Structures are given as C-alpha cells and as structure tokens.
PDB file of C-alpha atoms in Angstrom:
ATOM      1  CA  MET A   2      -0.007  -0.002   0.043  1.00 60.00           C
ATOM      2  CA  GLU A   3       2.878   2.378   0.747  1.00 76.00           C
ATOM      3  CA  LYS A   4       4.309   1.958  -2.621  1.00 79.00           C
ATOM      4  CA  ASP A   5       0.898   2.654  -4.186  1.00 83.00           C
ATOM      5  CA  LEU A   6       0.603   5.923  -2.104  1.00 83.00           C
ATOM      6  CA  GLN A   7       4.128   6.870  -3.060  1.00 88.00           C
ATOM      7  CA  GLU A   8       3.117   6.570  -6.770  1.00 87.00           C
ATOM      8  CA  LYS A   9      -0.111   8.434  -6.170  1.00 85.00           C
ATOM      9  CA  ILE A  10       1.747  11.270  -4.386  1.00 89.00           C
ATOM     10  CA  MET A  11       4.220  11.692  -7.334  1.00 88.00           C
ATOM     11  CA  ALA A  12       1.203  11.565  -9.658  1.00 85.00           C
ATOM     12  CA  THR A  13      -0.363  14.298  -7.648  1.00 87.00           C
ATOM     13  CA  ILE A  14       2.686  16.576  -8.177  1.00 90.00           C
ATOM     14  CA  ASN A  15       2.243  16.033 -11.940  1.00 84.00           C
ATOM     15  CA  ILE A  16      -1.546  16.704 -11.785  1.00 83.00           C
ATOM     16  CA  ILE A  17      -0.785  20.118  -9.990  1.00 85.00           C
ATOM     17  CA  HIS A  18       1.762  20.826 -12.648  1.00 83.00           C
ATOM     18  CA  GLU A  19      -0.704  20.316 -15.477  1.00 84.00           C
ATOM     19  CA  TYR A  20      -3.174  22.875 -14.189  1.00 79.00           C
ATOM     20  CA  GLU A  21      -2.748  26.590 -14.536  1.00 74.00           C
ATOM     21  CA  VAL A  22      -4.628  27.170 -11.317  1.00 73.00           C
ATOM     22  CA  ILE A  23      -6.000  24.476  -8.987  1.00 82.00           C
ATOM     23  CA  SER A  24      -7.577  24.663  -5.519  1.00 86.00           C
ATOM     24  CA  SER A  25      -7.133  22.197  -2.717  1.00 85.00           C
ATOM     25  CA  GLU A  26     -10.755  21.006  -3.255  1.00 87.00           C
ATOM     26  CA  ASP A  27     -10.151  20.596  -7.011  1.00 88.00           C
ATOM     27  CA  LEU A  28      -7.149  18.656  -6.119  1.00 87.00           C
ATOM     28  CA  ARG A  29      -9.008  16.315  -3.680  1.00 88.00           C
ATOM     29  CA  ILE A  30     -11.608  15.671  -6.394  1.00 89.00           C
ATOM     30  CA  LEU A  31      -8.939  14.812  -8.944  1.00 86.00           C
ATOM     31  CA  LEU A  32      -7.256  12.481  -6.496  1.00 86.00           C
ATOM     32  CA  GLU A  33     -10.478  10.636  -5.839  1.00 89.00           C
ATOM     33  CA  LYS A  34     -10.899  10.275  -9.644  1.00 87.00           C
ATOM     34  CA  GLU A  35      -7.385   8.685  -9.612  1.00 83.00           C
ATOM     35  CA  GLY A  36      -8.665   6.092  -7.210  1.00 85.00           C
ATOM     36  CA  ILE A  37      -7.505   7.521  -3.925  1.00 86.00           C
ATOM     37  CA  ASN A  38      -9.988   7.078  -1.149  1.00 88.00           C
ATOM     38  CA  ASN A  39     -11.592  10.311   0.206  1.00 89.00           C
ATOM     39  CA  THR A  40      -9.645  10.377   3.525  1.00 89.00           C
ATOM     40  CA  ASP A  41      -6.177   9.863   1.846  1.00 89.00           C
ATOM     41  CA  ALA A  42      -7.188  12.355  -0.822  1.00 90.00           C
ATOM     42  CA  ILE A  43      -8.002  15.062   1.804  1.00 90.00           C
ATOM     43  CA  ASP A  44      -4.827  14.313   3.761  1.00 91.00           C
ATOM     44  CA  ILE A  45      -2.532  14.288   0.631  1.00 92.00           C
ATOM     45  CA  SER A  46      -4.191  17.645  -0.517  1.00 92.00           C
ATOM     46  CA  ILE A  47      -3.351  19.128   2.833  1.00 93.00           C
ATOM     47  CA  PHE A  48      -0.137  17.515   3.642  1.00 96.00           C
ATOM     48  CA  LEU A  49       1.649  17.766   0.291  1.00 95.00           C
ATOM     49  CA  PRO A  50       1.531  21.648   0.135  1.00 95.00           C
ATOM     50  CA  ILE A  51       2.786  21.833   3.666  1.00 97.00           C
ATOM     51  CA  SER A  52       5.641  19.480   2.956  1.00 98.00           C
ATOM     52  CA  PHE A  53       6.639  21.422  -0.145  1.00 97.00           C
ATOM     53  CA  CYS A  54       6.390  24.762   1.712  1.00 97.00           C
ATOM     54  CA  LYS A  55       8.654  23.432   4.467  1.00 97.00           C
ATOM     55  CA  LYS A  56      11.229  22.291   1.847  1.00 97.00           C
ATOM     56  CA  MET A  57      10.922  25.485  -0.094  1.00 96.00           C
ATOM     57  CA  LEU A  58      11.515  27.672   3.036  1.00 95.00           C
ATOM     58  CA  PRO A  59      13.816  25.562   5.293  1.00 94.00           C
ATOM     59  CA  LYS A  60      14.868  28.675   7.286  1.00 90.00           C
ATOM     60  CA  ILE A  61      11.350  29.165   8.702  1.00 93.00           C
ATOM     61  CA  ASN A  62      10.722  27.470  11.975  1.00 92.00           C
ATOM     62  CA  PHE A  63       7.485  25.500  11.114  1.00 96.00           C
ATOM     63  CA  PRO A  64       5.581  24.038  14.032  1.00 97.00           C
ATOM     64  CA  LYS A  65       6.143  20.274  14.631  1.00 97.00           C
ATOM     65  CA  THR A  66       2.537  19.779  15.467  1.00 98.00           C
ATOM     66  CA  TYR A  67      -0.926  20.477  14.149  1.00 97.00           C
ATOM     67  CA  ILE A  68      -4.420  20.390  15.496  1.00 97.00           C
ATOM     68  CA  GLU A  69      -7.314  18.267  14.285  1.00 96.00           C
ATOM     69  CA  ILE A  70     -10.820  19.154  15.102  1.00 96.00           C
ATOM     70  CA  ASN A  71     -13.404  16.395  14.644  1.00 93.00           C
ATOM     71  CA  LYS A  72     -17.086  16.514  13.915  1.00 92.00           C
ATOM     72  CA  SER A  73     -17.774  16.589  17.707  1.00 95.00           C
ATOM     73  CA  ASN A  74     -15.609  19.709  17.940  1.00 95.00           C
ATOM     74  CA  GLU A  75     -12.911  17.826  19.922  1.00 96.00           C
ATOM     75  CA  ARG A  76      -9.385  19.096  19.464  1.00 96.00           C
ATOM     76  CA  THR A  77      -6.469  16.782  19.213  1.00 97.00           C
ATOM     77  CA  LYS A  78      -2.832  17.914  19.101  1.00 97.00           C
ATOM     78  CA  CYS A  79      -0.836  15.694  16.604  1.00 97.00           C
ATOM     79  CA  LYS A  80       2.753  15.428  15.623  1.00 98.00           C
ATOM     80  CA  PHE A  81       3.486  15.556  11.843  1.00 97.00           C
ATOM     81  CA  SER A  82       6.203  13.001  12.566  1.00 97.00           C
ATOM     82  CA  ASP A  83       3.653  10.526  14.045  1.00 97.00           C
ATOM     83  CA  ASN A  84       1.450  10.650  10.917  1.00 96.00           C
ATOM     84  CA  THR A  85       2.215   7.781   8.589  1.00 94.00           C
ATOM     85  CA  LEU A  86       0.644   9.428   5.534  1.00 93.00           C
ATOM     86  CA  TYR A  87       2.521  12.676   6.227  1.00 96.00           C
ATOM     87  CA  ASN A  88       5.801  10.792   6.464  1.00 96.00           C
ATOM     88  CA  ILE A  89       5.189   9.190   3.115  1.00 95.00           C
ATOM     89  CA  VAL A  90       4.241  12.513   1.528  1.00 96.00           C
ATOM     90  CA  ASP A  91       7.294  14.182   3.133  1.00 97.00           C
ATOM     91  CA  SER A  92       9.746  11.425   1.858  1.00 96.00           C
ATOM     92  CA  GLN A  93       8.266  11.814  -1.620  1.00 96.00           C
ATOM     93  CA  THR A  94       8.549  15.524  -1.457  1.00 97.00           C
ATOM     94  CA  GLN A  95      12.248  15.101  -0.510  1.00 97.00           C
ATOM     95  CA  LEU A  96      12.632  12.712  -3.499  1.00 96.00           C
ATOM     96  CA  TYR A  97      11.173  15.378  -5.708  1.00 96.00           C
ATOM     97  CA  PHE A  98      13.329  18.116  -4.409  1.00 97.00           C
ATOM     98  CA  ASN A  99      16.439  15.949  -4.780  1.00 96.00           C
ATOM     99  CA  ASN A 100      15.768  15.196  -8.436  1.00 94.00           C
ATOM    100  CA  ASN A 101      16.122  18.450 -10.404  1.00 91.00           C
ATOM    101  CA  PRO A 102      12.759  20.015  -9.272  1.00 94.00           C
ATOM    102  CA  ASP A 103      10.800  22.449 -11.341  1.00 93.00           C
ATOM    103  CA  SER A 104      10.595  25.808  -9.383  1.00 94.00           C
ATOM    104  CA  GLU A 105       7.125  26.429 -11.009  1.00 92.00           C
ATOM    105  CA  VAL A 106       5.878  23.147  -9.630  1.00 92.00           C
ATOM    106  CA  ILE A 107       7.426  23.960  -6.135  1.00 95.00           C
ATOM    107  CA  LEU A 108       5.519  27.269  -6.107  1.00 94.00           C
ATOM    108  CA  LYS A 109       2.254  25.913  -7.320  1.00 93.00           C
ATOM    109  CA  VAL A 110       2.189  23.052  -4.770  1.00 94.00           C
ATOM    110  CA  SER A 111       3.487  25.147  -1.879  1.00 95.00           C
ATOM    111  CA  SER A 112       0.938  28.027  -2.594  1.00 93.00           C
ATOM    112  CA  LEU A 113      -1.917  25.595  -1.783  1.00 93.00           C
ATOM    113  CA  SER A 114      -0.792  25.635   1.856  1.00 95.00           C
ATOM    114  CA  ALA A 115      -2.257  28.009   4.462  1.00 93.00           C
ATOM    115  CA  GLU A 116       1.396  28.391   5.779  1.00 95.00           C
ATOM    116  CA  PHE A 117       2.538  29.748   2.366  1.00 96.00           C
ATOM    117  CA  GLN A 118      -0.474  32.128   2.218  1.00 95.00           C
ATOM    118  CA  ALA A 119       0.357  33.550   5.613  1.00 93.00           C
ATOM    119  CA  ILE A 120       4.120  33.936   4.845  1.00 95.00           C
ATOM    120  CA  ASN A 121       3.388  35.454   1.510  1.00 94.00           C
ATOM    121  CA  LYS A 122       1.105  37.959   3.175  1.00 93.00           C
ATOM    122  CA  ILE A 123       3.775  38.958   5.628  1.00 92.00           C
ATOM    123  CA  LEU A 124       6.323  39.369   2.946  1.00 92.00           C
ATOM    124  CA  LEU A 125       4.024  41.449   0.724  1.00 93.00           C
ATOM    125  CA  GLN A 126       3.327  43.818   3.639  1.00 93.00           C
ATOM    126  CA  GLY A 127       7.063  44.496   3.927  1.00 92.00           C
ATOM    127  CA  GLY A 128       8.002  41.882   6.552  1.00 90.00           C
ATOM    128  CA  SER A 129      11.007  39.676   6.370  1.00 89.00           C
ATOM    129  CA  LEU A 130      11.480  35.987   6.800  1.00 86.00           C
ATOM    130  CA  ASN A 131      12.926  36.767  10.263  1.00 85.00           C
ATOM    131  CA  ASP A 132       9.575  38.305  11.308  1.00 80.00           C
ATOM    132  CA  ILE A 133       7.657  35.029  10.585  1.00 90.00           C
ATOM    133  CA  ARG A 134       6.354  32.955  13.610  1.00 90.00           C
ATOM    134  CA  LEU A 135       3.908  30.387  12.533  1.00 94.00           C
ATOM    135  CA  THR A 136       1.310  28.797  14.843  1.00 94.00           C
ATOM    136  CA  GLU A 137      -0.078  25.285  14.582  1.00 95.00           C
ATOM    137  CA  THR A 138      -2.238  24.534  11.681  1.00 94.00           C
ATOM    138  CA  VAL A 139      -5.797  23.629  12.428  1.00 94.00           C
ATOM    139  CA  PHE A 140      -7.586  20.923  10.376  1.00 91.00           C
ATOM    140  CA  VAL A 141     -11.273  20.308  10.584  1.00 89.00           C
ATOM    141  CA  LYS A 142     -11.982  16.686   9.808  1.00 80.00           C
TER     142      LYS A 142
END
C-alpha cells in the first residue's frame, strides 16, 4: 500500500503541474478520480503543500505539531512525525526536491498551503523571513 501511495503522491505533483490554477478542493476531487480514497485524498491535498512549503523555506521554523478538530468539535494535538501518511508525503517531497525540481511546480504546490499564504502575506506587507512566527495549523475533519 505504501508503494501505491508513493506513486499516487508523485502523480499528484504531476496533476498540479498540469493545471494553470488549482484549488485544494479541486485537487481532492482529482485525487479521488485517480482512485485515492476520500480520507487519503483530503490528507494528501493538505499535507503535500505543507511539505513542499517546508522544503521551499527551510529557514522558517515550522511547528512540529498540528491540531485536528473532529465532527464533535474535539481538538487533538498531533505530531506531523507521528502521521504515517504525512511521513510518506514528506519522503516523496524530498525525492522530488532531490531530483532536479521544477521551481514552478514547487511554487504551485506550496501555494496551496495556508502556511505559504500567511508567509506570502507577511512578505507582501514588507515583513522579512525573520519576522515570521507560525502557529499550529488547524484541520477540521
């Protein structure tokens, strides 16, 4: 199953590259059409942009944890490193970055993350990378 997910993650990168503009929701739908179950499609469409953003901006101190809120409104603090799917996504991201990555693809994938949007907003307002302090990302599941 892990090998299948690895292949689908690399296919996801190619899907994003093919589209001029794509949203996270569009990406999730496309992943489901590729045969990825809904839960994994949601997680990949969330985790892949975060992983790309972390690799693109290694000097930023990204939180090591995130918060999940379930349908009962219960909050759970989770470590990225404890999430098997995130670890697979992150290893595939590293492989991509190690193999002559396309800067346009890196920007497209990264820009789907909330972290990238926040960082970009700070920079556009005249801030610097040294000004950036990210908080934990919150996912509603």
